[in-house]
Backbone as JSON Lines, residues from 0, in Angstrom:
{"i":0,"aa":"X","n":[0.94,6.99,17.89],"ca":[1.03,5.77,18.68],"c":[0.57,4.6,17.81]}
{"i":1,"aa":"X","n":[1.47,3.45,17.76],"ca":[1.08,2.26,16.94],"c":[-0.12,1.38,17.91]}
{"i":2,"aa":"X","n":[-0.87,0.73,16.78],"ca":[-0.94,-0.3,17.56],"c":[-1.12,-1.61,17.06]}
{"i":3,"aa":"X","n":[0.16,-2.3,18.03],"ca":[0.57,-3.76,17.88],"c":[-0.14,-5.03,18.42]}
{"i":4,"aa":"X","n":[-0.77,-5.36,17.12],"ca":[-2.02,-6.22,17.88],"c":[-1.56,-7.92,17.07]}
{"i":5,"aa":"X","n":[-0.72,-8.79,17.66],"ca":[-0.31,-10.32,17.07],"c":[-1.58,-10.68,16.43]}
{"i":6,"aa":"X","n":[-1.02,-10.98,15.02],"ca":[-2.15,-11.54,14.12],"c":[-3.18,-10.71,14.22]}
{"i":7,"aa":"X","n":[-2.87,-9.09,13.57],"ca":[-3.82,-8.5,13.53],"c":[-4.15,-7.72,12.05]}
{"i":8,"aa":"X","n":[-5.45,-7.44,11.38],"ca":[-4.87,-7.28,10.2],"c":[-5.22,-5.3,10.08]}
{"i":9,"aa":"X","n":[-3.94,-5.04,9.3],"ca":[-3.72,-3.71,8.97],"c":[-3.88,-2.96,7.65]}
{"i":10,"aa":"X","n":[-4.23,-1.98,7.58],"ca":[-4.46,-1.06,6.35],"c":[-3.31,-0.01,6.7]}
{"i":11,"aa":"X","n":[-2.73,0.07,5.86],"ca":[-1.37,0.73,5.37],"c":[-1.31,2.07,4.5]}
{"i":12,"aa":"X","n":[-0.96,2.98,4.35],"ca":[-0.52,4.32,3.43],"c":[0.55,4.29,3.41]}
{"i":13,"aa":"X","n":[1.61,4.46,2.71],"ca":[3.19,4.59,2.44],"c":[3.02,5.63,1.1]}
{"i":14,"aa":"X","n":[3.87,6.75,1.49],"ca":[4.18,7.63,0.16],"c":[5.24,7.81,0.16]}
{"i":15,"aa":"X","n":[5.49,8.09,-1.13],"ca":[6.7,8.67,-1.14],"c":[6.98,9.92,-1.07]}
{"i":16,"aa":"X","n":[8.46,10.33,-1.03],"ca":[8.95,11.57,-0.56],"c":[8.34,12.61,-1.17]}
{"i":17,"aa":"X","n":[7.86,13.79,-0.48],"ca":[7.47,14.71,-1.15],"c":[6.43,14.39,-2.4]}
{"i":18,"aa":"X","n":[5.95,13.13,-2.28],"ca":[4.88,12.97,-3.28],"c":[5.74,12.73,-4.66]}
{"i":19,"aa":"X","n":[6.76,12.31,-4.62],"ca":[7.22,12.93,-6.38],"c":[6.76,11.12,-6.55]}
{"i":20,"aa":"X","n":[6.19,11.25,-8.07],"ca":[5.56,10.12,-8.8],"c":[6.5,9.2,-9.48]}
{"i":21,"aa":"X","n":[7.25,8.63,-8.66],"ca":[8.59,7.56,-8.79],"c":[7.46,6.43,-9.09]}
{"i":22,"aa":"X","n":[6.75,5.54,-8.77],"ca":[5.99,4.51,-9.37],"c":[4.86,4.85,-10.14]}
{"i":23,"aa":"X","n":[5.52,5.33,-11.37],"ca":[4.5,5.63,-12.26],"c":[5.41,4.83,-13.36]}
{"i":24,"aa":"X","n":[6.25,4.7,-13.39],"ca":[7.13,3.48,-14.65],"c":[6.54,2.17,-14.03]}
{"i":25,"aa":"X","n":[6.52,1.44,-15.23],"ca":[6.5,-0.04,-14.83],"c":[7.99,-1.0,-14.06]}
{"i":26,"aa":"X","n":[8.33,-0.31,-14.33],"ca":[10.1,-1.05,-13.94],"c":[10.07,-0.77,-12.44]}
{"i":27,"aa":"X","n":[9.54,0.27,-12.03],"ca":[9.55,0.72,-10.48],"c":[8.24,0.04,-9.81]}
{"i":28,"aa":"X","n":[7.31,-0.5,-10.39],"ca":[6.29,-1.04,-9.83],"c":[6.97,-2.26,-9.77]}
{"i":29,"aa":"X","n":[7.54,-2.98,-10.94],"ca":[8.1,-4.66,-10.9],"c":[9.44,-4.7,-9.87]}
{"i":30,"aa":"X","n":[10.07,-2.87,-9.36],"ca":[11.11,-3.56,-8.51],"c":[9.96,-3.59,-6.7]}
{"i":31,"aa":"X","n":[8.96,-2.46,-6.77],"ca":[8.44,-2.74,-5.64],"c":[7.81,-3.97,-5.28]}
{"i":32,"aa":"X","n":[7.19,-5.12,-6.1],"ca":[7.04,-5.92,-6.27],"c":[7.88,-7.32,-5.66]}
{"i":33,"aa":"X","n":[9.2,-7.08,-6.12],"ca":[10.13,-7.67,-6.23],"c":[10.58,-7.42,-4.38]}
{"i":34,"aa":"X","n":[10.46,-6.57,-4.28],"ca":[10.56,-5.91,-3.27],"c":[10.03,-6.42,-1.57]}
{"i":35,"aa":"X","n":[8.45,-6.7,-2.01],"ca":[8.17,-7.26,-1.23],"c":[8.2,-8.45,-1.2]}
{"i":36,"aa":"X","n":[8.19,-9.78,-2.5],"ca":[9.08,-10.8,-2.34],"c":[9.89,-11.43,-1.76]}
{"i":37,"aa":"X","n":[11.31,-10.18,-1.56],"ca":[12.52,-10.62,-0.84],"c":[11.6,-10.41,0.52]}
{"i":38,"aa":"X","n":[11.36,-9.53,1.18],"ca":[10.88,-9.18,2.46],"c":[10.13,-10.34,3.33]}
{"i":39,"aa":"X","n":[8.78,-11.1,2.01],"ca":[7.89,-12.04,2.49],"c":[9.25,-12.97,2.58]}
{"i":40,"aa":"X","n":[10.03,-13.55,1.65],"ca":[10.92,-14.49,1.79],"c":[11.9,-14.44,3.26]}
{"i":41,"aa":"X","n":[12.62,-12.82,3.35],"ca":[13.23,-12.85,4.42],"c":[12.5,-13.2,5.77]}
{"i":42,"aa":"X","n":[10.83,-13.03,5.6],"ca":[10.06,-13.36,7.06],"c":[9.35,-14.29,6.91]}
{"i":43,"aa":"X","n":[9.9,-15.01,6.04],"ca":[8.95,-16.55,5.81],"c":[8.73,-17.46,7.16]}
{"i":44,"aa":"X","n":[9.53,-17.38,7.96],"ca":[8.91,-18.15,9.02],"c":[8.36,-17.65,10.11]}
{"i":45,"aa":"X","n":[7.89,-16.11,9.65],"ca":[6.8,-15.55,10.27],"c":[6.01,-14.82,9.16]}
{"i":46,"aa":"X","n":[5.1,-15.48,8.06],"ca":[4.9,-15.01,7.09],"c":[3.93,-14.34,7.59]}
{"i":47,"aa":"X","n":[3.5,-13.19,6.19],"ca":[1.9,-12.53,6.33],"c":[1.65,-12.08,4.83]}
{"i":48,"aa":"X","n":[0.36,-11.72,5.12],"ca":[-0.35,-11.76,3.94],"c":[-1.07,-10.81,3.43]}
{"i":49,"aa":"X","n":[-0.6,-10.31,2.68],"ca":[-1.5,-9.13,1.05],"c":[-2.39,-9.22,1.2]}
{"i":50,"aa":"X","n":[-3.18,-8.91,1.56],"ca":[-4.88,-9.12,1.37],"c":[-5.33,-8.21,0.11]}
{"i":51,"aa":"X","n":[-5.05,-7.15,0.51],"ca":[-5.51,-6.08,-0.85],"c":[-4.4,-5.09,-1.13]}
{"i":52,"aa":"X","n":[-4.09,-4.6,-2.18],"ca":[-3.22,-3.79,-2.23],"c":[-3.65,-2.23,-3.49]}
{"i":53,"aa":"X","n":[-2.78,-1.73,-3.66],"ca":[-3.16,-0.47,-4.94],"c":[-1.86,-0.03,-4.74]}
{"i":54,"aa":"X","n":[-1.0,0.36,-6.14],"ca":[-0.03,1.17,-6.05],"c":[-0.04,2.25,-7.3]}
{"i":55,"aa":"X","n":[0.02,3.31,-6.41],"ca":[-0.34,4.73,-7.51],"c":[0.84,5.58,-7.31]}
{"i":56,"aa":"X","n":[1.23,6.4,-8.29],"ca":[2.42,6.41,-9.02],"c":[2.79,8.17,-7.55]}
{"i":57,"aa":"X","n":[2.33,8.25,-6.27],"ca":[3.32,8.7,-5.39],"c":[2.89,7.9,-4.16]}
{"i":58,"aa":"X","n":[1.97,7.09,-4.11],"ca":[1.74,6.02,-2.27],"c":[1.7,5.03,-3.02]}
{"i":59,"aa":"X","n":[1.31,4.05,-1.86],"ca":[0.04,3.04,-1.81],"c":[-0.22,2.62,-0.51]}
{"i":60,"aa":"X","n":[-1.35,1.93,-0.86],"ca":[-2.29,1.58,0.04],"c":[-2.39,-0.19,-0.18]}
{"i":61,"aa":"X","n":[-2.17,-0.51,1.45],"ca":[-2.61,-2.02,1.24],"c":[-3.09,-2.5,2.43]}
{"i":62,"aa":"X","n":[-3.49,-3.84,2.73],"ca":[-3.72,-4.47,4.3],"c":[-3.02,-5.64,4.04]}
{"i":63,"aa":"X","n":[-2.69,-6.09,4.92],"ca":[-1.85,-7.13,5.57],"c":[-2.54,-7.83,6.67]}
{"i":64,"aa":"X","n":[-2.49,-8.92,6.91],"ca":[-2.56,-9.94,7.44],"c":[-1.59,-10.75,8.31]}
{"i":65,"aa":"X","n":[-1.07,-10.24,9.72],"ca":[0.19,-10.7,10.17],"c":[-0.11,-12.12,11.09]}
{"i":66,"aa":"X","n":[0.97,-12.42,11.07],"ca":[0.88,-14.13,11.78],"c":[-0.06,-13.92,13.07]}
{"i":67,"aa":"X","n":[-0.42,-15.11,13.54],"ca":[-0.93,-15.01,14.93],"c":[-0.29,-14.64,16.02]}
{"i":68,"aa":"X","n":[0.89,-15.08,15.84],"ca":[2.28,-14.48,17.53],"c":[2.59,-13.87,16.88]}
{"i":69,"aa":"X","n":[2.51,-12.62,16.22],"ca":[3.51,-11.74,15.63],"c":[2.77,-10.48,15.37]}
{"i":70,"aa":"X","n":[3.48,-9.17,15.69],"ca":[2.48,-7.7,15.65],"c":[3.92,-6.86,15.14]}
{"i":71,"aa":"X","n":[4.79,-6.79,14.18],"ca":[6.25,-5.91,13.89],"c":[6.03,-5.71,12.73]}
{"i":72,"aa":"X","n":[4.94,-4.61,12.23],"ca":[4.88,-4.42,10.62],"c":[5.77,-3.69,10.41]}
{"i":73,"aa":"X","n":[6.34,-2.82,11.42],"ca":[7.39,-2.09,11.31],"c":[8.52,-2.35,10.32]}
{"i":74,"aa":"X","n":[9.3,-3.67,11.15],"ca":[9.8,-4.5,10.83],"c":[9.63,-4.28,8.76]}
{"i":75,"aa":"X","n":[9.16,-4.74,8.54],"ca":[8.66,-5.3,7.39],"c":[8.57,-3.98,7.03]}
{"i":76,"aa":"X","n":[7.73,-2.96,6.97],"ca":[8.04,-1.52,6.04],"c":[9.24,-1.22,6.22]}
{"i":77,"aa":"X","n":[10.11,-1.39,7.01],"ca":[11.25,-1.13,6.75],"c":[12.32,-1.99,6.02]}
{"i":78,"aa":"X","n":[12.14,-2.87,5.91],"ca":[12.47,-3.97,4.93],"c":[12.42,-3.57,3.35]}
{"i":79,"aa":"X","n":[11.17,-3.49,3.2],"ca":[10.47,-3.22,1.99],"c":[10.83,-2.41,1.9]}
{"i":80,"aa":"X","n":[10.86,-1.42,1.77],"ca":[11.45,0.63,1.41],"c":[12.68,0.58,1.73]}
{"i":81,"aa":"X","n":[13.5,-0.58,2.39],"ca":[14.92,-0.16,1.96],"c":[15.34,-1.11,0.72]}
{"i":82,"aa":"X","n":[14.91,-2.41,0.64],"ca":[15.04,-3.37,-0.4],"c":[14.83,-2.39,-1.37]}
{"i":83,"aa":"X","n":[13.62,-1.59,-1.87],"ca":[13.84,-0.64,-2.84],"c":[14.79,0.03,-3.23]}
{"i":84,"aa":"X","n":[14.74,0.85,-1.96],"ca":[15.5,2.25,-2.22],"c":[17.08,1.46,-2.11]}
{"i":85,"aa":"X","n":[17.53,0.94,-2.37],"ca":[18.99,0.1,-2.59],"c":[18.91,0.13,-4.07]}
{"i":86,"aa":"X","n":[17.81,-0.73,-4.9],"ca":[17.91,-0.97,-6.08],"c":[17.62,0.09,-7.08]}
{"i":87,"aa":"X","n":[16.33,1.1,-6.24],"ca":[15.8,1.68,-7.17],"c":[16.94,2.55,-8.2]}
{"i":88,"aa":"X","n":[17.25,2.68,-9.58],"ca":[17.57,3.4,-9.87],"c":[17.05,4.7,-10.53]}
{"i":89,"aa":"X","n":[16.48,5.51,-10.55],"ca":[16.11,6.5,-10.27],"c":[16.97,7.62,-9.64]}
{"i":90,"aa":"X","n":[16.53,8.69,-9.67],"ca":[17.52,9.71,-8.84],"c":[16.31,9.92,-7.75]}
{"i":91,"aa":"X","n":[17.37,9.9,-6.54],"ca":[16.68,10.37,-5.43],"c":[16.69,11.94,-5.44]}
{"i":92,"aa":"X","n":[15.79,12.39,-4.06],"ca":[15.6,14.14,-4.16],"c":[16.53,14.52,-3.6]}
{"i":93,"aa":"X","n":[16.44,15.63,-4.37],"ca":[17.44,16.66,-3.83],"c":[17.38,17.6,-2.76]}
{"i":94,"aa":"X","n":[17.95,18.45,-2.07],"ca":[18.25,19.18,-0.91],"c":[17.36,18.25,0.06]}
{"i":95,"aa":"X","n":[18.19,17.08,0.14],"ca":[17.79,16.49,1.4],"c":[18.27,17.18,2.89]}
{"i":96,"aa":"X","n":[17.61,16.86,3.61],"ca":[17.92,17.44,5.11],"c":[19.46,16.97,5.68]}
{"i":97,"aa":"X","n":[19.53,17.55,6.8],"ca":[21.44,17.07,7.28],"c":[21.05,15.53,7.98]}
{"i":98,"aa":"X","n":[20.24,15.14,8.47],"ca":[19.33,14.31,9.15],"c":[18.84,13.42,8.14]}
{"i":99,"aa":"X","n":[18.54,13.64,7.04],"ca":[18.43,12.49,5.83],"c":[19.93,12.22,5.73]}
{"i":100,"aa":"X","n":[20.79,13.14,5.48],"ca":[22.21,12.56,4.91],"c":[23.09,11.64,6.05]}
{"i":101,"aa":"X","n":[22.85,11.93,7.03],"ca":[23.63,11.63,7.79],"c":[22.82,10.45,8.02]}
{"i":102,"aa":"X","n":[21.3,9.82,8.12],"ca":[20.94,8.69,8.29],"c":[21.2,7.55,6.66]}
{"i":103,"aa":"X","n":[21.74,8.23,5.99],"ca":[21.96,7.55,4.56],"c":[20.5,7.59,3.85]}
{"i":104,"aa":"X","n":[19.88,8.65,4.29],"ca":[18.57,7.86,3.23],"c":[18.47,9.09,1.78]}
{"i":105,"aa":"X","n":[18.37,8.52,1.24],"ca":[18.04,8.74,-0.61],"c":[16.84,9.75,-0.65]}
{"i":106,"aa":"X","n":[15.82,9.99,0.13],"ca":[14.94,10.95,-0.23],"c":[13.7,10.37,-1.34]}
{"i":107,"aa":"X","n":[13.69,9.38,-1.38],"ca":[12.16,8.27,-2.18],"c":[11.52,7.72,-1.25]}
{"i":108,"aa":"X","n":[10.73,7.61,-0.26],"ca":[10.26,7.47,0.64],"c":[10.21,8.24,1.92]}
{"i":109,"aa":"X","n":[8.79,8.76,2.27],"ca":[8.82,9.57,3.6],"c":[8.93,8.31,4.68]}
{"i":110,"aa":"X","n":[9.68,9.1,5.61],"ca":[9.76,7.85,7.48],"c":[9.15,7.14,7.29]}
{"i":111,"aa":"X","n":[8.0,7.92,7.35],"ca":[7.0,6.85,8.33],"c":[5.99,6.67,7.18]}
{"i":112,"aa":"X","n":[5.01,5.48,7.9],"ca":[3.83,5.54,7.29],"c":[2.8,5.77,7.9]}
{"i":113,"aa":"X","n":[1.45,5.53,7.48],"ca":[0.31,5.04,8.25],"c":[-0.27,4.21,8.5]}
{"i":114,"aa":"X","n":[-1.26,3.82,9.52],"ca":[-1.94,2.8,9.51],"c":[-2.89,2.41,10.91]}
{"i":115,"aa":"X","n":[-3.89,1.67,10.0],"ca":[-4.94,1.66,10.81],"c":[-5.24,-0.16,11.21]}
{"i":116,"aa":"X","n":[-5.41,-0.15,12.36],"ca":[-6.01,-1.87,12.43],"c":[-7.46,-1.77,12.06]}
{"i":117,"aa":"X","n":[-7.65,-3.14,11.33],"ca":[-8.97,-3.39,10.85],"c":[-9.95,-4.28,12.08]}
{"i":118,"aa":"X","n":[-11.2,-2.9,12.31],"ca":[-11.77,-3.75,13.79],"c":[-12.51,-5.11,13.23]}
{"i":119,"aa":"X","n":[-13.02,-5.32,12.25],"ca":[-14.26,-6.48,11.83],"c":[-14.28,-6.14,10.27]}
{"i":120,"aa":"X","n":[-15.26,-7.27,9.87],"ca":[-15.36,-7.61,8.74],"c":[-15.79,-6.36,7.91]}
{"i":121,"aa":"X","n":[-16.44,-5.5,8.24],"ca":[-17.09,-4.12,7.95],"c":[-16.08,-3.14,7.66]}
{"i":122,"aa":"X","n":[-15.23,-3.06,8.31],"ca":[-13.9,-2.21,8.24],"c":[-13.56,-2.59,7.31]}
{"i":123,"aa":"X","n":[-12.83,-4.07,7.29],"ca":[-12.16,-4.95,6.5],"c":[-12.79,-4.22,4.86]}
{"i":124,"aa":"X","n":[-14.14,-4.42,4.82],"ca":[-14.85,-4.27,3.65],"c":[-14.66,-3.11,2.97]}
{"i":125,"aa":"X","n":[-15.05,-2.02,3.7],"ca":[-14.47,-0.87,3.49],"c":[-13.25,-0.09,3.38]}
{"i":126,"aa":"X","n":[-11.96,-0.57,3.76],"ca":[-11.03,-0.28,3.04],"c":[-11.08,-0.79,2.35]}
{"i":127,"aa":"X","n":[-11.22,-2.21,1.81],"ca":[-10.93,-2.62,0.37],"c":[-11.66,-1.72,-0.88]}
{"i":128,"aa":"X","n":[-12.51,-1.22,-0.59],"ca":[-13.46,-0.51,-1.25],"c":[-12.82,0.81,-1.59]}
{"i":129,"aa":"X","n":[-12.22,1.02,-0.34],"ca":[-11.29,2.63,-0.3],"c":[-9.8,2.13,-0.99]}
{"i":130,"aa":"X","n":[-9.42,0.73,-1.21],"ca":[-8.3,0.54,-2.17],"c":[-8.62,0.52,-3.38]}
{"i":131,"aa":"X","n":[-9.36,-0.2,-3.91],"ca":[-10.19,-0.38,-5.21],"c":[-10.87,0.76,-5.69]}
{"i":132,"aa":"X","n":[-10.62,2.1,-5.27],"ca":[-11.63,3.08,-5.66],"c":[-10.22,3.88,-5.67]}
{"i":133,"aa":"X","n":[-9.19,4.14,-5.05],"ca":[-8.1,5.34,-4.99],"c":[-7.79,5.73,-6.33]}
{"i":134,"aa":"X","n":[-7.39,4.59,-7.28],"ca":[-7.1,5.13,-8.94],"c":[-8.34,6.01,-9.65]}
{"i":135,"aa":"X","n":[-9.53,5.25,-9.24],"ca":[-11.03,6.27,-9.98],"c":[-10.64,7.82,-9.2]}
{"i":136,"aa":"X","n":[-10.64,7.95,-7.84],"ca":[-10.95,8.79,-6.94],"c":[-9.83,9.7,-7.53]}
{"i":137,"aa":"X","n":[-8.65,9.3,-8.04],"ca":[-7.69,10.56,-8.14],"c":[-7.46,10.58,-10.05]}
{"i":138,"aa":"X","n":[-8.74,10.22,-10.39],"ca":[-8.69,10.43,-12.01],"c":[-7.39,9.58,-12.64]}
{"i":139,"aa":"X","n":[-7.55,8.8,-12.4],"ca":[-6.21,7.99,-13.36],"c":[-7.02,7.13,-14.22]}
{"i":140,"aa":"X","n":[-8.12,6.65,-14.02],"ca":[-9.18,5.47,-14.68],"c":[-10.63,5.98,-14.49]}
{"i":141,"aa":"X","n":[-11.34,5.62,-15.33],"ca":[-12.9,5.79,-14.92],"c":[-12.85,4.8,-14.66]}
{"i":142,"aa":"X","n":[-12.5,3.37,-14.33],"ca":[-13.12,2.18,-13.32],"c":[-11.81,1.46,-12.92]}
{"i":143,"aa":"X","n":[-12.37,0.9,-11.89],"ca":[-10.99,0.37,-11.09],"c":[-10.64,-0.65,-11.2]}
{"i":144,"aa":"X","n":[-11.53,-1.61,-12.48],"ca":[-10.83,-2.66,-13.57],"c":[-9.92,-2.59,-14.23]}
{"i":145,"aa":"X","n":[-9.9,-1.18,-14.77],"ca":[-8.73,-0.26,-15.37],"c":[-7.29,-0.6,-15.39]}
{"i":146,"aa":"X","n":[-7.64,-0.49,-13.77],"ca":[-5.83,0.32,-12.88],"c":[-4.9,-1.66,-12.79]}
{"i":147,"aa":"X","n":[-4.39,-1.66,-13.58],"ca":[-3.86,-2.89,-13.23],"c":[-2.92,-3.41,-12.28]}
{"i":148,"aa":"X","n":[-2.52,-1.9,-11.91],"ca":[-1.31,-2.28,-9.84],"c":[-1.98,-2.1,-8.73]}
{"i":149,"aa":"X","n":[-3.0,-3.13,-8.74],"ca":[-4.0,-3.59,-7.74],"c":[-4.11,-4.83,-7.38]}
{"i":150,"aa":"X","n":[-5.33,-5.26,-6.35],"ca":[-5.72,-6.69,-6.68],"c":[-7.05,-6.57,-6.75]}
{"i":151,"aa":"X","n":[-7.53,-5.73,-7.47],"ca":[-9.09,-5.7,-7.63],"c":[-9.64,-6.77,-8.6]}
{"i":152,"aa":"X","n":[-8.59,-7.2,-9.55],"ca":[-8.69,-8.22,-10.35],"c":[-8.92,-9.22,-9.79]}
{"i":153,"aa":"X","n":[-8.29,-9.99,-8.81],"ca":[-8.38,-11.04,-8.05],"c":[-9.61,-11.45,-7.41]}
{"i":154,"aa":"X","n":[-9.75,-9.99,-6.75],"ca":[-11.23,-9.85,-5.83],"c":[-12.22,-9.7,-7.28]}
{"i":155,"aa":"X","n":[-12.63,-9.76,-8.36],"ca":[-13.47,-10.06,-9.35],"c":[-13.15,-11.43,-9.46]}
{"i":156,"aa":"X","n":[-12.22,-12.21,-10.0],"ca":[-12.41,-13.54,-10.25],"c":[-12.63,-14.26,-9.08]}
{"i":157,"aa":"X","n":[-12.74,-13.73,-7.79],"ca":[-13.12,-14.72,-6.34],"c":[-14.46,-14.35,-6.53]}
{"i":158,"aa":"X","n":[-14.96,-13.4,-7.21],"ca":[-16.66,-12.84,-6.69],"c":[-16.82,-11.53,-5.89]}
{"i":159,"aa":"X","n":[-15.83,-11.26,-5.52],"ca":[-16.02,-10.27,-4.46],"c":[-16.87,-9.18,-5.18]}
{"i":160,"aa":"X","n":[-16.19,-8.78,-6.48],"ca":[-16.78,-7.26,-6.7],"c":[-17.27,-8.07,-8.26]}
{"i":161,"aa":"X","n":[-17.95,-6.97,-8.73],"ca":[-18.57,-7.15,-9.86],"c":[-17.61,-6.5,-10.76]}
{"i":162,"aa":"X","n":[-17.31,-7.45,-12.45],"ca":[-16.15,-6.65,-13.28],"c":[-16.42,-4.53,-13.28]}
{"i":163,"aa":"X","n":[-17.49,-4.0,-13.33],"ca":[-17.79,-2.98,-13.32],"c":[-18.02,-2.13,-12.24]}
{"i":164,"aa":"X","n":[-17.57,-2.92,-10.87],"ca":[-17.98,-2.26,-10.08],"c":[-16.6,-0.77,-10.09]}
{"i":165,"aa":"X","n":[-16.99,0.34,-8.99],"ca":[-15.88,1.09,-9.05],"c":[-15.68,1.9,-10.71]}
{"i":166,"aa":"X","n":[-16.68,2.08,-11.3],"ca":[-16.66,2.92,-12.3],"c":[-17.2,4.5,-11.82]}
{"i":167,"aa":"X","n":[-16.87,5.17,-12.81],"ca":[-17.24,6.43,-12.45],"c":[-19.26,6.46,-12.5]}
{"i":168,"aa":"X","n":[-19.74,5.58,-13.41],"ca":[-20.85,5.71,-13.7],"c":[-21.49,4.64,-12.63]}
{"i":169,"aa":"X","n":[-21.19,3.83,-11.66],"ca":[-21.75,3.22,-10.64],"c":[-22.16,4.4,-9.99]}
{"i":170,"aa":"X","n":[-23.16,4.73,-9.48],"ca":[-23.67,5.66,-8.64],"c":[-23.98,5.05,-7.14]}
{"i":171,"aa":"X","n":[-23.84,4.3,-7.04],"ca":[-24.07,3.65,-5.7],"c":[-22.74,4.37,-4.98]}
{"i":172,"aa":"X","n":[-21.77,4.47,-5.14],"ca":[-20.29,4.73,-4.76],"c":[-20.38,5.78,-3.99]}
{"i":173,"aa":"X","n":[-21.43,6.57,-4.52],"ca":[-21.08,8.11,-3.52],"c":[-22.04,8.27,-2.2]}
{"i":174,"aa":"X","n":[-22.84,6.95,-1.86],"ca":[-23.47,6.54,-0.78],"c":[-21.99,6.04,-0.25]}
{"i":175,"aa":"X","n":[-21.11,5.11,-0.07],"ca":[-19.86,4.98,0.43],"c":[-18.86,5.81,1.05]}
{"i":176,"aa":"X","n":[-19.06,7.25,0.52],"ca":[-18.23,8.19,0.51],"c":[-17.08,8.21,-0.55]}
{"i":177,"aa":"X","n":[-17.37,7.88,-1.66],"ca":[-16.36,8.12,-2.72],"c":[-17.42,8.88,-3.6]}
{"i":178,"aa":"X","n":[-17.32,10.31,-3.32],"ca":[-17.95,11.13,-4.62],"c":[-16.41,11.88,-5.46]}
């Protein structure tokens, strides 16, 4: 069960199909990119907003920020994952279902996604923490300065985090629940 809350902000999971590690090239990160571009452009006069994002080479994880009269993220992941999956070139998977073929879909993206509304600033805080930590957490980087298909960068030059925070050698982290 969703829930559609106008101008409400969301934390997101999207993987892809079967996990296979299609955004692990740079060309597939710059078309997802690109990707959500057209999407923000196509809903520009109901825009919303990135707050944090991470993209690791089979999900990602982000929150969003939707207008005040407006609750259809739907909308918009479906936008986005087809704007891809149009361009991506790549080979999609194989022995897709009769139910994939017959809906036209390529097999690089599962249905659905997930997602959670963010109750308060505390939440808010803590996923970002749980975005900025996913590349350490699944061994791709010892620090999450590292991982450059994020916005942990951003959140360092605003102040948010410290350049070192999110290293393997911060020990504070596993009070958080990232051991």
């Amino acid at each position: 069960r969703r829930a559609f809350l106008e101008g409400g902000t969301f934390f997101f999971t999207v993987v892809t199909y079967k996990r296979r590690p299609i955004l692990k090239e740079q060309c597939s990160i710059d078309l997802l990119k690109q990707s959500f571009r057209t999407t923000m452009a196509t809903m520009a006069t109901l825009p919303f907003r990135v707050d944090a994002v991470v993209v690791l080479p089979d999900h990602l994880h982000t929150i969003w920020t939707l207008p005040d009269d407006e609750s259809d993220f739907s909308t918009r992941w479906k936008l986005i994952k087809g704007a891809f999956s149009r361009r991506y070139s790549g080979a999609g998977a194989t022995n897709l279902s009769e139910s994939m073929r017959v809906k036209g879909e390529k097999g690089i993206w599962q249905r659905r996604f997930w997602e959670h509304a963010i109750r308060d600033q505390k939440d808010f805080d803590r996923h970002c923490d749980y975005i900025h930590y996913n590349p350490v957490k699944h061994g791709l980087v010892v620090s999450a300065i590292e991982w450059k298909h994020s916005s942990f960068l951003r959140f360092v030059e605003e102040g948010i985090y410290e350049p070192n925070w999110g290293s393997t050698a911060d020990t504070g982290l596993a009070d958080m629940g990232f051991e």
